[in-house]
Short mmCIF file of N, CA, C and O in Angstrom, two decimals:
data_model
loop_
_atom_site.label_atom_id
_atom_site.label_comp_id
_atom_site.label_asym_id
_atom_site.label_seq_id
_atom_site.Cartn_x
_atom_site.Cartn_y
_atom_site.Cartn_z
N UNK T 1066 0.91 -1.05 0.08
CA UNK T 1066 0.20 -0.13 0.10
C UNK T 1066 0.86 1.31 0.02
O UNK T 1066 0.52 2.46 -0.68
N UNK T 1067 1.90 1.13 0.84
CA UNK T 1067 2.71 2.39 0.79
C UNK T 1067 3.65 2.83 -0.39
O UNK T 1067 3.66 3.84 -0.89
N UNK T 1068 3.93 1.73 -1.18
CA UNK T 1068 4.59 1.85 -2.47
C UNK T 1068 3.68 2.31 -3.36
O UNK T 1068 4.04 3.25 -4.44
N UNK T 1069 2.33 2.07 -3.51
CA UNK T 1069 1.41 2.42 -4.33
C UNK T 1069 1.22 3.81 -4.25
O UNK T 1069 0.86 4.81 -5.08
N UNK T 1070 1.08 4.42 -2.81
CA UNK T 1070 0.96 5.85 -2.59
C UNK T 1070 1.98 6.80 -3.11
O UNK T 1070 1.86 7.83 -3.61
N UNK T 1071 3.22 6.26 -2.86
CA UNK T 1071 4.58 6.96 -3.41
C UNK T 1071 4.54 6.99 -4.96
O UNK T 1071 5.11 8.06 -5.43
N UNK T 1072 4.02 5.88 -5.49
CA UNK T 1072 4.02 5.81 -6.93
C UNK T 1072 2.98 7.00 -7.39
O UNK T 1072 3.29 7.76 -8.21
N UNK T 1073 1.69 6.77 -6.95
CA UNK T 1073 0.76 7.74 -7.22
C UNK T 1073 1.13 9.20 -7.02
O UNK T 1073 0.93 10.30 -7.74
N UNK T 1074 1.85 9.55 -5.86
CA UNK T 1074 2.35 10.75 -5.61
C UNK T 1074 3.46 11.18 -6.60
O UNK T 1074 3.45 12.46 -6.79
N UNK T 1075 4.41 10.43 -7.13
CA UNK T 1075 5.43 10.84 -8.03
C UNK T 1075 4.70 11.05 -9.42
O UNK T 1075 5.14 11.93 -9.86
N UNK T 1076 3.89 10.16 -9.65
CA UNK T 1076 3.33 10.57 -11.00
C UNK T 1076 2.16 11.75 -11.08
O UNK T 1076 2.33 12.57 -11.97
N UNK T 1077 1.40 11.97 -10.06
CA UNK T 1077 0.84 13.32 -9.92
C UNK T 1077 1.59 14.60 -9.69
O UNK T 1077 1.44 15.40 -10.55
N UNK T 1078 2.73 14.35 -9.14
CA UNK T 1078 3.46 15.65 -9.20
C UNK T 1078 4.37 15.97 -10.40
O UNK T 1078 4.44 16.87 -10.74
N UNK T 1079 4.51 14.62 -11.11
CA UNK T 1079 5.31 14.80 -12.33
C UNK T 1079 4.16 15.50 -13.35
O UNK T 1079 4.78 16.39 -14.30
N UNK T 1080 3.04 14.78 -13.37
CA UNK T 1080 1.90 15.64 -14.46
C UNK T 1080 1.92 17.13 -14.09
O UNK T 1080 1.85 17.89 -15.02
N UNK T 1081 1.97 17.38 -12.84
CA UNK T 1081 1.79 18.83 -12.53
C UNK T 1081 2.79 19.72 -12.94
O UNK T 1081 2.85 20.74 -13.59
N UNK T 1082 4.01 19.06 -12.97
CA UNK T 1082 5.27 19.56 -13.49
C UNK T 1082 5.08 19.86 -14.79
O UNK T 1082 5.47 21.05 -15.35
N UNK T 1083 4.70 18.94 -15.54
CA UNK T 1083 4.70 19.12 -16.90
C UNK T 1083 3.71 19.93 -17.52
O UNK T 1083 3.98 20.67 -18.60
N UNK T 1084 2.61 20.10 -16.71
CA UNK T 1084 1.69 21.04 -17.11
C UNK T 1084 1.98 22.38 -16.73
O UNK T 1084 1.86 23.29 -17.85
N UNK T 1085 2.77 22.62 -15.85
CA UNK T 1085 3.40 23.64 -15.64
C UNK T 1085 4.34 24.25 -16.35
O UNK T 1085 4.38 25.40 -17.09
N UNK T 1086 5.49 23.23 -16.91
CA UNK T 1086 6.15 23.85 -17.86
C UNK T 1086 5.61 24.06 -19.32
O UNK T 1086 5.82 25.23 -20.05
N UNK T 1087 4.73 23.34 -19.62
CA UNK T 1087 3.80 23.68 -20.90
C UNK T 1087 3.12 24.97 -21.00
O UNK T 1087 2.99 25.87 -21.80
N UNK T 1088 2.56 25.20 -19.82
CA UNK T 1088 1.94 26.48 -19.41
C UNK T 1088 2.75 27.79 -19.54
O UNK T 1088 2.45 28.61 -20.25
N UNK T 1089 4.09 27.56 -19.11
CA UNK T 1089 5.01 28.48 -19.06
C UNK T 1089 5.44 28.92 -20.53
O UNK T 1089 5.53 30.04 -20.85
N UNK T 1090 5.73 27.94 -21.13
CA UNK T 1090 6.01 27.91 -22.52
C UNK T 1090 5.00 28.73 -23.65
O UNK T 1090 5.46 29.57 -24.19
N UNK T 1091 4.02 28.20 -23.34
CA UNK T 1091 2.58 29.04 -24.05
C UNK T 1091 2.68 30.31 -23.85
O UNK T 1091 2.48 31.18 -24.61
N UNK T 1092 2.79 30.56 -22.49
CA UNK T 1092 2.73 32.04 -21.97
C UNK T 1092 3.97 32.72 -22.55
O UNK T 1092 3.72 33.93 -23.08
N UNK T 1093 5.06 32.35 -22.30
CA UNK T 1093 6.30 32.91 -23.15
C UNK T 1093 6.01 33.45 -24.53
O UNK T 1093 6.38 34.24 -24.72
N UNK T 1094 5.55 32.57 -25.34
CA UNK T 1094 5.53 32.44 -26.79
C UNK T 1094 4.39 33.52 -26.96
O UNK T 1094 4.50 34.29 -27.90
N UNK T 1095 3.32 33.52 -26.06
CA UNK T 1095 2.26 34.48 -26.46
C UNK T 1095 2.55 35.75 -26.01
O UNK T 1095 2.39 36.72 -26.76
N UNK T 1096 3.49 35.98 -24.77
CA UNK T 1096 3.95 37.23 -24.73
C UNK T 1096 4.96 37.89 -25.70
O UNK T 1096 4.95 39.08 -25.94
N UNK T 1097 6.02 36.78 -26.06
CA UNK T 1097 6.86 37.36 -27.23
C UNK T 1097 6.28 37.90 -28.48
O UNK T 1097 6.52 38.79 -29.18
N UNK T 1098 4.78 37.26 -29.01
CA UNK T 1098 4.13 37.75 -29.99
C UNK T 1098 3.61 38.99 -29.88
O UNK T 1098 3.44 39.53 -30.55
N UNK T 1099 2.96 39.26 -28.55
CA UNK T 1099 2.49 40.37 -28.13
C UNK T 1099 3.65 41.70 -28.25
O UNK T 1099 3.08 42.47 -28.92
N UNK T 1100 4.60 41.42 -27.72
CA UNK T 1100 5.58 42.38 -27.87
C UNK T 1100 6.13 42.62 -29.40
O UNK T 1100 6.10 43.78 -29.77
N UNK T 1101 6.17 41.50 -30.29
CA UNK T 1101 6.29 41.85 -31.70
C UNK T 1101 5.43 42.68 -32.41
O UNK T 1101 5.44 43.64 -33.15
N UNK T 1102 4.04 42.07 -32.03
CA UNK T 1102 2.99 43.23 -32.53
C UNK T 1102 3.00 44.19 -32.05
O UNK T 1102 2.50 45.33 -32.68
N UNK T 1103 3.25 44.84 -30.87
CA UNK T 1103 3.29 46.26 -30.00
C UNK T 1103 4.34 46.77 -30.88
O UNK T 1103 4.16 47.89 -30.91
N UNK T 1104 5.37 46.33 -31.11
CA UNK T 1104 6.62 46.89 -32.03
C UNK T 1104 6.04 47.36 -33.26
O UNK T 1104 6.30 48.43 -33.66
N UNK T 1105 5.20 46.41 -34.00
CA UNK T 1105 5.07 46.75 -35.45
C UNK T 1105 3.78 47.84 -35.26
O UNK T 1105 3.93 48.78 -36.19
N UNK T 1106 2.94 47.81 -34.44
CA UNK T 1106 1.92 48.83 -34.34
C UNK T 1106 2.50 50.23 -33.96
O UNK T 1106 2.44 51.38 -34.40
N UNK T 1107 3.55 50.48 -32.96
CA UNK T 1107 4.21 51.47 -32.66
C UNK T 1107 4.97 51.97 -34.15
O UNK T 1107 5.06 53.32 -34.02
N UNK T 1108 5.72 51.18 -34.81
CA UNK T 1108 6.35 51.52 -36.08
C UNK T 1108 5.25 52.22 -37.09
O UNK T 1108 5.46 53.26 -37.79
N UNK T 1109 4.04 51.40 -36.98
CA UNK T 1109 3.13 51.88 -38.07
C UNK T 1109 2.81 53.34 -37.44
O UNK T 1109 2.29 54.11 -38.47
N UNK T 1110 2.43 53.71 -36.32
CA UNK T 1110 2.10 54.88 -35.73
C UNK T 1110 3.08 55.83 -36.12
O UNK T 1110 2.81 57.21 -36.56
N UNK T 1111 4.42 55.57 -36.11
CA UNK T 1111 5.49 56.44 -36.33
C UNK T 1111 5.62 56.78 -37.79
O UNK T 1111 5.71 57.95 -38.31
N UNK T 1112 5.40 56.01 -38.87
CA UNK T 1112 5.23 56.14 -39.94
C UNK T 1112 4.04 56.93 -40.41
O UNK T 1112 4.22 58.07 -41.25
N UNK T 1113 2.83 56.83 -39.60
CA UNK T 1113 1.84 57.54 -40.16
C UNK T 1113 1.99 59.09 -39.52
O UNK T 1113 1.65 60.07 -40.33
N UNK T 1114 2.45 59.12 -38.34
CA UNK T 1114 2.88 60.55 -37.97
C UNK T 1114 3.68 61.48 -39.08
O UNK T 1114 3.53 62.46 -39.28
N UNK T 1115 4.67 60.39 -39.49
CA UNK T 1115 5.74 61.12 -40.21
C UNK T 1115 5.08 61.34 -41.87
O UNK T 1115 5.63 62.67 -42.22
N UNK T 1116 4.10 60.72 -42.20
CA UNK T 1116 3.45 61.30 -43.42
C UNK T 1116 2.80 62.20 -42.98
O UNK T 1116 2.51 63.18 -44.14
N UNK T 1117 2.04 62.24 -42.20
CA UNK T 1117 1.21 63.42 -41.79
C UNK T 1117 2.04 64.86 -41.70
O UNK T 1117 1.38 65.76 -42.42
N UNK T 1118 3.09 64.64 -41.41
CA UNK T 1118 3.93 66.04 -41.18
C UNK T 1118 4.54 66.30 -42.30
O UNK T 1118 4.36 67.47 -42.82
N UNK T 1119 4.85 65.42 -43.52
CA UNK T 1119 4.97 65.78 -44.76
C UNK T 1119 3.85 66.39 -45.62
O UNK T 1119 4.04 67.29 -46.17
N UNK T 1120 2.90 65.78 -45.14
CA UNK T 1120 1.81 66.28 -45.91
C UNK T 1120 1.44 67.64 -45.57
O UNK T 1120 1.20 68.73 -46.51
N UNK T 1121 1.43 68.02 -44.40
CA UNK T 1121 1.38 69.33 -43.81
C UNK T 1121 2.22 70.35 -44.16
O UNK T 1121 2.04 71.37 -44.68
N UNK T 1122 3.62 69.74 -44.24
CA UNK T 1122 4.61 70.65 -44.86
C UNK T 1122 4.37 71.00 -46.22
O UNK T 1122 4.64 71.94 -46.79
N UNK T 1123 3.95 69.93 -46.98
CA UNK T 1123 3.79 70.12 -48.46
C UNK T 1123 2.77 71.05 -48.78
O UNK T 1123 2.66 71.97 -49.62
N UNK T 1124 1.44 70.89 -47.94
CA UNK T 1124 0.46 72.00 -47.92
C UNK T 1124 0.83 73.50 -47.74
O UNK T 1124 0.45 74.54 -48.49
N UNK T 1125 1.61 73.49 -46.79
CA UNK T 1125 2.16 74.83 -46.39
C UNK T 1125 3.00 75.43 -47.47
O UNK T 1125 3.00 76.79 -47.97
N UNK T 1126 3.79 74.62 -48.09
CA UNK T 1126 4.76 75.07 -49.28
C UNK T 1126 3.74 75.61 -50.49
O UNK T 1126 3.87 76.54 -51.20
N UNK T 1127 2.96 74.77 -50.74
CA UNK T 1127 1.72 74.93 -51.69
C UNK T 1127 1.09 76.36 -51.32
O UNK T 1127 1.01 77.16 -52.45
N UNK T 1128 0.66 76.45 -50.38
CA UNK T 1128 -0.14 77.75 -49.95
C UNK T 1128 1.06 78.94 -50.19
O UNK T 1128 0.66 79.89 -50.59
N UNK T 1129 2.18 78.81 -49.50
CA UNK T 1129 3.27 80.00 -49.99
C UNK T 1129 3.55 79.95 -51.47
O UNK T 1129 3.65 81.32 -51.55
N UNK T 1130 3.81 79.08 -52.05
CA UNK T 1130 3.91 79.33 -53.61
C UNK T 1130 2.66 79.91 -54.42
O UNK T 1130 2.97 81.08 -55.01
N UNK T 1131 1.32 79.79 -54.08
CA UNK T 1131 0.25 80.17 -54.27
C UNK T 1131 0.17 81.54 -53.87
O UNK T 1131 0.00 82.62 -54.82
N UNK T 1132 0.37 82.07 -52.83
CA UNK T 1132 0.50 83.44 -52.32
C UNK T 1132 1.57 84.22 -53.17
O UNK T 1132 1.20 85.34 -53.57
N UNK T 1133 2.67 83.55 -53.41
CA UNK T 1133 4.01 84.32 -53.91
C UNK T 1133 3.41 84.69 -55.55
O UNK T 1133 3.56 85.83 -56.20
N UNK T 1134 2.60 83.44 -56.10
CA UNK T 1134 2.27 83.71 -57.48
C UNK T 1134 1.11 84.54 -57.66
O UNK T 1134 1.02 85.40 -58.57
N UNK T 1135 0.11 84.76 -56.83
CA UNK T 1135 -0.70 85.64 -56.85
C UNK T 1135 -0.50 87.04 -56.60
O UNK T 1135 -0.84 87.96 -57.30
N UNK T 1136 0.39 87.38 -55.53
CA UNK T 1136 0.82 88.75 -55.11
C UNK T 1136 2.12 89.01 -55.59
O UNK T 1136 2.33 90.38 -55.81
N UNK T 1137 3.01 88.28 -56.09
CA UNK T 1137 4.42 88.76 -56.11
C UNK T 1137 5.18 88.98 -55.25
O UNK T 1137 6.61 89.46 -55.62
N UNK T 1138 4.85 88.89 -54.16
CA UNK T 1138 5.78 89.18 -52.74
C UNK T 1138 6.31 88.26 -52.62
O UNK T 1138 5.90 87.28 -52.26
N UNK T 1139 7.73 88.20 -51.90
CA UNK T 1139 8.56 87.36 -51.71
C UNK T 1139 8.39 86.63 -50.21
O UNK T 1139 8.95 85.79 -49.59
N UNK T 1140 7.69 87.40 -49.47
CA UNK T 1140 7.36 87.31 -47.97
C UNK T 1140 6.35 86.00 -47.67
O UNK T 1140 6.28 85.57 -46.84
N UNK T 1141 5.87 85.38 -48.67
CA UNK T 1141 4.98 84.41 -48.61
C UNK T 1141 6.10 83.07 -48.84
O UNK T 1141 6.14 82.13 -48.65
#
């Protein structure tokens, strides 16, 4: 009876450890994927910001050129 209890204890502990290891690996992979996705989203936001800045700069330049062409004054 004592040997049967030891065997059951070892088996249940081993199964628990295996489940813990599998869960830990799954969590690590999930977190790594989440971090990679977050980096891609941050890069996308940076690109969108830079494109908007370039667009606003070009709009200002167009307005300045239009003002110069209409008035002939160089202070535009």
